[in-house]
Amino acid sequence: MKNIFIKNKYNADSHGHFEEYGGRYVPEMLIPALEEVERGYNEIKNDPVFMEELMDLFHNYSGRPTPLYFAKNLSDYLGGAKIFLKQEGLNHTGAHKINNCLGQALLAKKMGKKRLIAETGAGQHGVATATVAAKLKMKCKVYMGKVDYDRQRPNVFWMEQLGAEVVPVEHGTQRLKDAVTATLQDWIENVDDTFYLLGSALGPHPYPSMVRDFQTIIGLEVQKQLKEVYEIDRPDFIVACVGGGSNAIGIFNPYLEDEKVGLIGVEAGGKGVGKIGNHAARLQKDPKIGVVEGYKSYFLQDSDGQLQNTHSISAGLDYAGIGPEHALLWKKGRVKYQYAADKEVIAAFKLLAKKEGIIAALESSHAVAHAIDLAKKLDRNKNIVVNLSGRGDKDIFIIAKVLGDEKWKKFLKEESL
Ligand SMILES: *Cc1c(COP(=O)(O)O)cnc(C)c1O
């Protein structure tokens, strides 16, 4: 792959507006920092040396290209369309997040920065950031709400082992929102040597576009693999789960102008999309525009613009906002946004494990759940590509609990003695 930077008609304008969405709604003090990141990002787009170094890291450090695997057992069992799985879970650290972290960290290094800062909710982005900081010999500080910090001890432990300093944020609601505030404060104070490494295709310009570009490697590999391995010109459908939206936009991006390919994003339906607080499906019922965390998009909010509580069985999709490019693609009807409920997600997780020997992340299992429904309605000559954004090892605590595994409970008790 020589270049991941591709243009299409849905791209943001030079101010980061995806029509009415996106932009840069931040305090004046942050503008110079964002402009510096934007300049750096624009420079590397035409820098073959950067591209070569990034590809080397993708290839030799993260293990790319990840396989595009024909799930024959599952497809045969369902009796409909053929399902292909893009195995992002086989990346180093177990998910697509490392693509973006390697890209941004390499850019930070080119810009002469010595220190990476990030905020993380469940901790997956923190682990990926701490990983690339170690690899690229940079200092790393990760902010977490105190509530998340206490709940996510396994990820905090790994971040510490990787050499990062993890800071529990004790003010406000002690959640992700407060961690974002603390990270921005750190950035303002230390902008000379510090780079803010943002974890999904959202936030103020240029992050939504930049994160998309670093994740576009997923879609570009799918194009190549479909042709070279399976002699398929284009898939009929691509299905991906949507938290902030980075794995989805990464696999969709090369196909956005190819209208023959149906694109489907799957949101977290949680315990049902009917009730506030039970889900994280922002685009299902009467979406509401707002400006939060530096960008304009759709957010789960009440009439005063206060963010609503969300719920999902998967930590990675449990977020009230969605990246601005997805807002545009929804409005244009280019991508259809569906949802999967927790129960369907667990069923899909179990079926994939039994039929293919693949333990998928709960986030990715949302996409699998939708693909299972879709495949059943289609003929064998149709092809569905599912972005399997991560592997499920990290979810053992949640899944064993949901499945009520008694021996697991006993194991936890004995381990804690
Ligand atoms: C973080 C995460 C997601 C959600 O993030 P996006 O930016 O929407 O891709 C999805 N899948 C996995 C495995 C994750 O770790």
Short mmCIF file of C-alpha atoms and ligand atoms in Angstrom, two decimals:
data_model
loop_
_atom_site.label_atom_id
_atom_site.label_comp_id
_atom_site.label_asym_id
_atom_site.label_seq_id
_atom_site.Cartn_x
_atom_site.Cartn_y
_atom_site.Cartn_z
CA MET A 1 0.00 0.00 0.00
CA LYS A 2 1.63 3.24 -1.11
CA ASN A 3 -0.90 5.77 0.10
CA ILE A 4 -3.74 5.79 2.61
CA PHE A 5 -4.84 9.36 1.91
CA ILE A 6 -7.73 9.24 -0.55
CA LYS A 7 -10.23 11.92 -1.55
CA ASN A 8 -13.95 11.69 -2.09
CA LYS A 9 -17.01 13.91 -2.23
CA TYR A 10 -17.82 13.45 1.46
CA ASN A 11 -14.52 14.92 2.68
CA ALA A 12 -14.55 17.88 5.04
CA ASP A 13 -13.80 21.37 3.71
CA SER A 14 -10.58 23.09 4.72
CA HIS A 15 -12.12 24.11 8.07
CA GLY A 16 -13.11 20.58 8.92
CA HIS A 17 -16.81 20.96 8.18
CA PHE A 18 -18.64 17.94 6.86
CA GLU A 19 -21.39 20.29 5.64
CA GLU A 20 -23.04 21.40 8.92
CA TYR A 21 -21.22 18.80 11.03
CA GLY A 22 -17.70 18.71 12.45
CA GLY A 23 -15.74 21.94 12.78
CA ARG A 24 -13.58 23.13 15.64
CA TYR A 25 -15.58 24.37 18.63
CA VAL A 26 -12.89 24.85 21.25
CA PRO A 27 -11.65 27.60 23.58
CA GLU A 28 -9.42 30.16 21.85
CA MET A 29 -6.40 28.85 23.80
CA LEU A 30 -6.52 25.52 21.98
CA ILE A 31 -6.61 26.89 18.44
CA PRO A 32 -2.81 27.19 17.97
CA ALA A 33 -2.31 23.59 19.15
CA LEU A 34 -4.94 22.28 16.72
CA GLU A 35 -3.50 24.37 13.89
CA GLU A 36 -0.09 22.90 14.55
CA VAL A 37 -1.50 19.36 14.38
CA GLU A 38 -3.32 20.27 11.17
CA ARG A 39 -0.14 21.59 9.56
CA GLY A 40 1.72 18.43 10.52
CA TYR A 41 -1.09 16.23 9.20
CA ASN A 42 -1.17 18.12 5.88
CA GLU A 43 2.58 17.74 5.52
CA ILE A 44 2.73 13.99 6.04
CA LYS A 45 0.02 13.44 3.42
CA ASN A 46 2.64 14.14 0.76
CA ASP A 47 5.61 12.63 2.55
CA PRO A 48 6.69 9.28 1.09
CA VAL A 49 9.16 8.75 3.96
CA PHE A 50 6.33 9.02 6.53
CA MET A 51 4.25 6.57 4.52
CA GLU A 52 7.13 4.11 4.31
CA GLU A 53 7.76 4.27 8.07
CA LEU A 54 4.07 3.88 8.88
CA MET A 55 3.74 0.90 6.54
CA ASP A 56 6.79 -0.66 8.13
CA LEU A 57 5.18 -0.34 11.58
CA PHE A 58 1.86 -1.67 10.29
CA HIS A 59 3.60 -4.61 8.71
CA ASN A 60 6.34 -5.56 11.13
CA TYR A 61 5.00 -4.31 14.45
CA SER A 62 1.23 -4.68 14.21
CA GLY A 63 1.12 -7.68 11.88
CA ARG A 64 -0.70 -6.15 8.91
CA PRO A 65 -2.20 -6.98 6.54
CA THR A 66 -4.80 -8.67 8.74
CA PRO A 67 -6.51 -11.61 6.99
CA LEU A 68 -9.80 -11.29 5.15
CA TYR A 69 -11.28 -14.63 6.10
CA PHE A 70 -14.18 -16.41 4.38
CA ALA A 71 -16.37 -17.69 7.22
CA LYS A 72 -17.54 -20.78 5.34
CA ASN A 73 -18.92 -22.71 8.32
CA LEU A 74 -21.02 -19.78 9.46
CA SER A 75 -22.18 -18.96 5.92
CA ASP A 76 -23.13 -22.61 5.26
CA TYR A 77 -24.99 -22.79 8.56
CA LEU A 78 -27.01 -19.63 7.82
CA GLY A 79 -27.73 -20.77 4.27
CA GLY A 80 -27.61 -17.29 2.73
CA ALA A 81 -24.96 -14.84 1.58
CA LYS A 82 -21.24 -15.45 2.01
CA ILE A 83 -19.75 -13.75 5.07
CA PHE A 84 -16.15 -12.53 5.07
CA LEU A 85 -14.46 -11.33 8.25
CA LYS A 86 -11.80 -8.62 8.23
CA GLN A 87 -9.72 -9.80 11.15
CA GLU A 88 -8.65 -6.55 12.84
CA GLY A 89 -8.55 -8.46 16.12
CA LEU A 90 -5.33 -10.08 14.92
CA ASN A 91 -3.53 -6.75 15.15
CA HIS A 92 -0.98 -6.18 17.91
CA THR A 93 -2.97 -5.24 21.07
CA GLY A 94 -6.05 -6.94 19.67
CA ALA A 95 -8.00 -4.34 17.73
CA HIS A 96 -7.98 -1.68 15.03
CA LYS A 97 -7.11 1.06 17.54
CA ILE A 98 -3.38 0.52 17.03
CA ASN A 99 -3.66 1.71 13.36
CA ASN A 100 -4.64 5.18 14.51
CA CYS A 101 -2.24 5.24 17.45
CA LEU A 102 0.75 4.33 15.28
CA GLY A 103 -0.21 6.99 12.74
CA GLN A 104 -0.65 9.79 15.26
CA ALA A 105 2.40 8.85 17.34
CA LEU A 106 4.58 8.81 14.24
CA LEU A 107 3.21 12.23 13.28
CA ALA A 108 3.89 13.51 16.83
CA LYS A 109 7.47 12.32 16.54
CA LYS A 110 7.87 14.11 13.15
CA MET A 111 6.54 17.27 14.80
CA GLY A 112 9.29 17.02 17.41
CA LYS A 113 6.97 16.13 20.31
CA LYS A 114 8.33 14.06 23.18
CA ARG A 115 5.17 13.28 25.07
CA LEU A 116 1.80 11.70 24.27
CA ILE A 117 -1.34 12.35 26.28
CA ALA A 118 -4.70 10.64 25.92
CA GLU A 119 -7.97 10.10 27.67
CA THR A 120 -9.66 6.73 27.85
CA GLY A 121 -12.95 5.38 29.18
CA ALA A 122 -12.75 1.60 29.19
CA GLY A 123 -8.99 1.70 28.77
CA GLN A 124 -8.51 0.11 25.33
CA HIS A 125 -7.37 3.33 23.71
CA GLY A 126 -5.12 3.98 26.70
CA VAL A 127 -3.43 0.62 26.25
CA ALA A 128 -2.90 1.21 22.52
CA THR A 129 -1.49 4.67 23.23
CA ALA A 130 0.84 3.40 25.97
CA THR A 131 1.99 0.69 23.56
CA VAL A 132 3.01 3.03 20.75
CA ALA A 133 4.60 5.44 23.25
CA ALA A 134 6.88 2.63 24.45
CA LYS A 135 7.69 1.60 20.89
CA LEU A 136 8.48 5.16 19.75
CA LYS A 137 10.34 6.10 22.98
CA MET A 138 7.92 8.81 24.06
CA LYS A 139 6.58 9.71 27.49
CA CYS A 140 2.91 8.92 28.02
CA LYS A 141 0.22 10.13 30.39
CA VAL A 142 -3.30 8.73 30.25
CA TYR A 143 -6.25 10.36 32.01
CA MET A 144 -9.22 8.32 33.24
CA GLY A 145 -12.27 9.26 35.26
CA LYS A 146 -11.81 7.86 38.78
CA VAL A 147 -14.85 5.60 38.34
CA ASP A 148 -13.40 4.09 35.16
CA TYR A 149 -9.94 3.92 36.69
CA ASP A 150 -11.23 1.78 39.55
CA ARG A 151 -13.36 -0.48 37.34
CA GLN A 152 -10.78 -1.10 34.64
CA ARG A 153 -7.89 -2.39 36.74
CA PRO A 154 -6.68 -4.90 34.07
CA ASN A 155 -6.20 -2.16 31.46
CA VAL A 156 -4.72 0.26 34.00
CA PHE A 157 -2.28 -2.48 35.04
CA TRP A 158 -1.17 -3.02 31.43
CA MET A 159 -0.76 0.72 30.80
CA GLU A 160 1.48 0.92 33.85
CA GLN A 161 3.51 -2.08 32.73
CA LEU A 162 3.94 -0.38 29.36
CA GLY A 163 5.48 2.60 31.13
CA ALA A 164 2.60 5.07 31.05
CA GLU A 165 1.46 7.18 33.94
CA VAL A 166 -2.26 6.72 34.49
CA VAL A 167 -4.05 9.56 36.27
CA PRO A 168 -7.44 9.10 37.95
CA VAL A 169 -9.49 12.28 37.50
CA GLU A 170 -11.39 12.93 40.69
CA HIS A 171 -13.55 15.93 39.85
CA GLY A 172 -16.97 16.19 38.19
CA THR A 173 -18.71 12.89 37.53
CA GLN A 174 -15.31 11.14 37.48
CA ARG A 175 -16.05 9.72 34.00
CA LEU A 176 -14.77 10.09 30.44
CA LYS A 177 -16.03 13.67 30.09
CA ASP A 178 -13.89 14.78 33.02
CA ALA A 179 -10.90 12.86 31.66
CA VAL A 180 -11.26 14.81 28.38
CA THR A 181 -11.24 18.10 30.29
CA ALA A 182 -8.12 17.10 32.23
CA THR A 183 -6.34 16.02 29.02
CA LEU A 184 -7.12 19.32 27.29
CA GLN A 185 -5.85 21.23 30.34
CA ASP A 186 -2.59 19.26 30.22
CA TRP A 187 -2.30 20.02 26.47
CA ILE A 188 -2.78 23.75 26.98
CA GLU A 189 -0.06 23.77 29.65
CA ASN A 190 2.45 21.59 27.79
CA VAL A 191 1.74 22.13 24.10
CA ASP A 192 5.42 22.72 23.23
CA ASP A 193 6.46 19.11 23.79
CA THR A 194 3.09 17.33 23.94
CA PHE A 195 0.75 15.71 21.39
CA TYR A 196 -2.88 14.87 22.16
CA LEU A 197 -3.57 11.41 20.73
CA LEU A 198 -7.33 11.15 20.17
CA GLY A 199 -8.90 7.71 19.92
CA SER A 200 -11.77 7.85 17.44
CA ALA A 201 -12.96 9.72 14.35
CA LEU A 202 -14.37 12.62 16.35
CA GLY A 203 -13.32 15.73 18.27
CA PRO A 204 -12.26 19.06 16.73
CA HIS A 205 -10.74 19.33 13.23
CA PRO A 206 -8.41 17.77 12.06
CA TYR A 207 -8.96 14.67 14.23
CA PRO A 208 -12.06 13.21 12.50
CA SER A 209 -10.35 13.31 9.09
CA MET A 210 -6.93 12.28 10.38
CA VAL A 211 -8.20 9.29 12.37
CA ARG A 212 -10.26 8.18 9.34
CA ASP A 213 -7.17 8.34 7.16
CA PHE A 214 -5.09 6.19 9.51
CA GLN A 215 -7.92 3.62 9.67
CA THR A 216 -8.43 3.60 5.88
CA ILE A 217 -5.76 0.90 5.64
CA ILE A 218 -8.56 -1.50 6.66
CA GLY A 219 -10.75 -0.75 3.64
CA LEU A 220 -7.84 -0.59 1.22
CA GLU A 221 -6.67 -4.04 2.29
CA VAL A 222 -10.22 -5.41 1.92
CA GLN A 223 -10.35 -4.11 -1.68
CA LYS A 224 -7.06 -5.78 -2.52
CA GLN A 225 -7.79 -9.04 -0.71
CA LEU A 226 -11.25 -9.45 -2.23
CA LYS A 227 -9.72 -9.17 -5.70
CA GLU A 228 -6.53 -11.12 -5.15
CA VAL A 229 -7.71 -13.88 -2.85
CA TYR A 230 -11.36 -14.30 -3.83
CA GLU A 231 -11.60 -12.69 -7.32
CA ILE A 232 -14.46 -10.49 -6.11
CA ASP A 233 -14.63 -6.96 -7.58
CA ARG A 234 -16.67 -5.41 -4.81
CA PRO A 235 -18.67 -6.69 -1.84
CA ASP A 236 -22.46 -6.25 -1.85
CA PHE A 237 -22.42 -5.09 1.77
CA ILE A 238 -19.93 -3.97 4.39
CA VAL A 239 -21.03 -4.08 8.03
CA ALA A 240 -19.17 -2.43 10.93
CA CYS A 241 -19.98 -1.45 14.50
CA VAL A 242 -20.04 2.27 15.32
CA GLY A 243 -18.89 3.72 18.62
CA GLY A 244 -17.17 7.00 17.80
CA GLY A 245 -16.95 5.57 14.31
CA SER A 246 -13.28 4.94 13.50
CA ASN A 247 -13.27 1.27 12.50
CA ALA A 248 -16.42 1.80 10.45
CA ILE A 249 -15.21 4.86 8.55
CA GLY A 250 -11.86 3.14 7.97
CA ILE A 251 -13.40 0.17 6.19
CA PHE A 252 -16.08 2.25 4.41
CA ASN A 253 -13.83 5.04 3.15
CA PRO A 254 -12.53 3.50 -0.11
CA TYR A 255 -16.09 2.47 -1.01
CA LEU A 256 -17.99 5.69 -0.26
CA GLU A 257 -18.30 6.71 -3.91
CA ASP A 258 -19.06 3.18 -5.11
CA GLU A 259 -22.83 3.22 -4.66
CA LYS A 260 -23.11 -0.47 -5.58
CA VAL A 261 -21.67 -1.32 -2.18
CA GLY A 262 -24.22 -1.16 0.65
CA LEU A 263 -22.66 0.26 3.80
CA ILE A 264 -24.16 -0.50 7.20
CA GLY A 265 -23.09 0.88 10.58
CA VAL A 266 -24.35 -0.91 13.68
CA GLU A 267 -24.96 1.00 16.90
CA ALA A 268 -25.37 -0.32 20.43
CA GLY A 269 -29.04 -1.15 21.02
CA GLY A 270 -28.30 -2.11 24.63
CA LYS A 271 -31.43 -3.18 26.50
CA GLY A 272 -33.65 -1.55 23.86
CA VAL A 273 -33.66 1.79 22.03
CA GLY A 274 -37.04 2.87 23.44
CA LYS A 275 -35.80 4.22 26.72
CA ILE A 276 -33.25 6.88 27.60
CA GLY A 277 -30.22 5.45 29.35
CA ASN A 278 -30.73 1.92 28.00
CA HIS A 279 -28.72 2.19 24.78
CA ALA A 280 -26.16 4.16 22.78
CA ALA A 281 -28.04 4.34 19.46
CA ARG A 282 -27.74 7.96 18.42
CA LEU A 283 -29.16 7.76 14.92
CA GLN A 284 -32.25 5.61 15.43
CA LYS A 285 -34.96 7.89 16.72
CA ASP A 286 -35.13 11.60 16.00
CA PRO A 287 -31.38 12.34 16.34
CA LYS A 288 -30.46 15.61 18.03
CA ILE A 289 -27.67 17.88 16.84
CA GLY A 290 -25.35 19.37 19.42
CA VAL A 291 -21.84 20.65 19.98
CA VAL A 292 -19.89 18.59 22.49
CA GLU A 293 -16.16 17.99 22.98
CA GLY A 294 -15.23 20.34 20.15
CA TYR A 295 -17.38 19.12 17.26
CA LYS A 296 -20.92 19.33 15.93
CA SER A 297 -22.77 16.08 15.42
CA TYR A 298 -25.63 14.00 16.81
CA PHE A 299 -25.60 13.32 20.54
CA LEU A 300 -27.91 11.53 22.92
CA GLN A 301 -29.03 14.54 24.92
CA ASP A 302 -32.03 15.93 26.70
CA SER A 303 -33.87 19.12 25.67
CA ASP A 304 -31.33 21.25 27.59
CA GLY A 305 -28.47 19.75 25.63
CA GLN A 306 -27.23 17.72 28.60
CA LEU A 307 -25.73 14.40 27.52
CA GLN A 308 -27.84 11.39 28.41
CA ASN A 309 -26.56 8.31 30.14
CA THR A 310 -25.87 5.44 27.80
CA HIS A 311 -25.68 1.70 28.17
CA SER A 312 -24.08 -1.04 26.11
CA ILE A 313 -22.75 -4.47 26.94
CA SER A 314 -19.61 -3.37 25.07
CA ALA A 315 -17.53 -0.58 26.58
CA GLY A 316 -16.28 0.61 23.18
CA LEU A 317 -19.77 1.48 21.89
CA ASP A 318 -21.01 3.02 25.13
CA TYR A 319 -20.72 6.66 24.06
CA ALA A 320 -23.29 9.44 23.59
CA GLY A 321 -21.76 11.00 20.44
CA ILE A 322 -20.85 9.89 16.93
CA GLY A 323 -18.14 11.21 14.61
CA PRO A 324 -19.22 14.07 12.31
CA GLU A 325 -18.54 12.24 9.04
CA HIS A 326 -21.03 9.56 10.10
CA ALA A 327 -23.57 12.31 10.79
CA LEU A 328 -23.15 13.46 7.18
CA LEU A 329 -23.26 9.94 5.73
CA TRP A 330 -26.45 9.31 7.68
CA LYS A 331 -28.05 12.53 6.43
CA LYS A 332 -27.06 11.73 2.83
CA GLY A 333 -28.36 8.19 3.21
CA ARG A 334 -25.02 6.81 1.94
CA VAL A 335 -24.60 4.67 5.06
CA LYS A 336 -27.54 2.98 6.79
CA TYR A 337 -27.38 2.84 10.58
CA GLN A 338 -28.92 -0.14 12.33
CA TYR A 339 -28.57 -1.41 15.87
CA ALA A 340 -28.12 -4.68 17.72
CA ALA A 341 -29.36 -5.32 21.26
CA ASP A 342 -27.15 -6.83 23.98
CA LYS A 343 -28.97 -10.18 23.76
CA GLU A 344 -28.47 -10.47 20.00
CA VAL A 345 -24.84 -9.54 20.48
CA ILE A 346 -24.24 -12.37 22.95
CA ALA A 347 -26.01 -14.83 20.64
CA ALA A 348 -23.83 -13.70 17.71
CA PHE A 349 -20.71 -13.93 19.85
CA LYS A 350 -21.55 -17.53 20.80
CA LEU A 351 -22.43 -18.60 17.28
CA LEU A 352 -19.21 -17.22 15.77
CA ALA A 353 -17.12 -18.91 18.46
CA LYS A 354 -18.79 -22.30 17.90
CA LYS A 355 -18.89 -22.19 14.09
CA GLU A 356 -15.55 -20.60 13.27
CA GLY A 357 -13.37 -20.81 16.38
CA ILE A 358 -13.18 -17.04 16.61
CA ILE A 359 -13.66 -15.13 19.88
CA ALA A 360 -14.83 -11.69 18.73
CA ALA A 361 -14.90 -8.51 20.80
CA LEU A 362 -18.38 -7.56 22.03
CA GLU A 363 -18.18 -4.35 19.97
CA SER A 364 -17.49 -6.33 16.80
CA SER A 365 -20.19 -8.85 17.72
CA HIS A 366 -22.73 -6.07 17.05
CA ALA A 367 -21.66 -6.12 13.41
CA VAL A 368 -21.71 -9.92 13.38
CA ALA A 369 -25.26 -9.92 14.80
CA HIS A 370 -26.49 -7.68 12.00
CA ALA A 371 -24.61 -9.63 9.32
CA ILE A 372 -26.23 -12.86 10.53
CA ASP A 373 -29.70 -11.36 9.99
CA LEU A 374 -28.74 -9.88 6.65
CA ALA A 375 -27.06 -13.03 5.30
CA LYS A 376 -30.19 -15.09 5.92
CA LYS A 377 -32.19 -12.77 3.65
CA LEU A 378 -29.73 -12.91 0.74
CA ASP A 379 -28.65 -15.47 -1.88
CA ARG A 380 -25.39 -17.38 -1.80
CA ASN A 381 -23.98 -15.26 -4.64
CA LYS A 382 -24.03 -12.13 -2.45
CA ASN A 383 -21.03 -11.17 -0.34
CA ILE A 384 -20.96 -9.45 3.02
CA VAL A 385 -17.75 -8.15 4.58
CA VAL A 386 -17.86 -7.70 8.36
CA ASN A 387 -15.26 -5.60 10.12
CA LEU A 388 -14.25 -7.72 13.08
CA SER A 389 -12.74 -4.72 14.84
CA GLY A 390 -11.28 -6.61 17.79
CA ARG A 391 -10.81 -9.90 19.56
CA GLY A 392 -12.77 -10.83 22.65
CA ASP A 393 -10.14 -11.85 25.22
CA LYS A 394 -10.62 -8.52 26.99
CA ASP A 395 -14.33 -9.24 27.44
CA ILE A 396 -13.98 -12.43 29.48
CA PHE A 397 -15.20 -10.75 32.70
CA ILE A 398 -18.39 -9.45 31.07
CA ILE A 399 -19.21 -12.53 29.01
CA ALA A 400 -18.64 -15.06 31.81
CA LYS A 401 -20.85 -12.95 34.07
CA VAL A 402 -23.64 -12.55 31.50
CA LEU A 403 -23.58 -16.29 30.77
CA GLY A 404 -23.78 -16.93 34.53
CA ASP A 405 -20.80 -19.24 34.56
CA GLU A 406 -20.69 -20.58 38.12
CA LYS A 407 -17.20 -22.03 37.86
CA TRP A 408 -15.95 -18.62 36.78
CA LYS A 409 -17.42 -17.06 39.92
CA LYS A 410 -15.72 -19.69 42.04
CA PHE A 411 -12.45 -19.06 40.19
CA LEU A 412 -12.65 -15.32 40.88
CA LYS A 413 -13.32 -15.96 44.56
CA GLU A 414 -10.41 -18.33 44.92
CA GLU A 415 -8.07 -16.03 43.02
CA SER A 416 -8.91 -13.17 45.34
CA LEU A 417 -7.84 -15.02 48.49
C1 LIG B 1 -12.92 1.00 20.69
C2 LIG B 1 -13.50 -0.10 19.91
C3 LIG B 1 -14.59 0.08 19.04
C4 LIG B 1 -15.33 1.40 18.92
O1 LIG B 1 -14.61 2.46 18.40
P1 LIG B 1 -14.81 3.01 16.92
O2 LIG B 1 -14.05 4.28 16.93
O3 LIG B 1 -16.27 3.20 16.67
O4 LIG B 1 -14.23 2.01 15.99
C5 LIG B 1 -15.03 -0.98 18.29
N1 LIG B 1 -14.46 -2.20 18.40
C6 LIG B 1 -13.43 -2.44 19.23
C7 LIG B 1 -12.85 -3.80 19.30
C8 LIG B 1 -12.91 -1.40 20.01
O5 LIG B 1 -11.89 -1.65 20.83
#
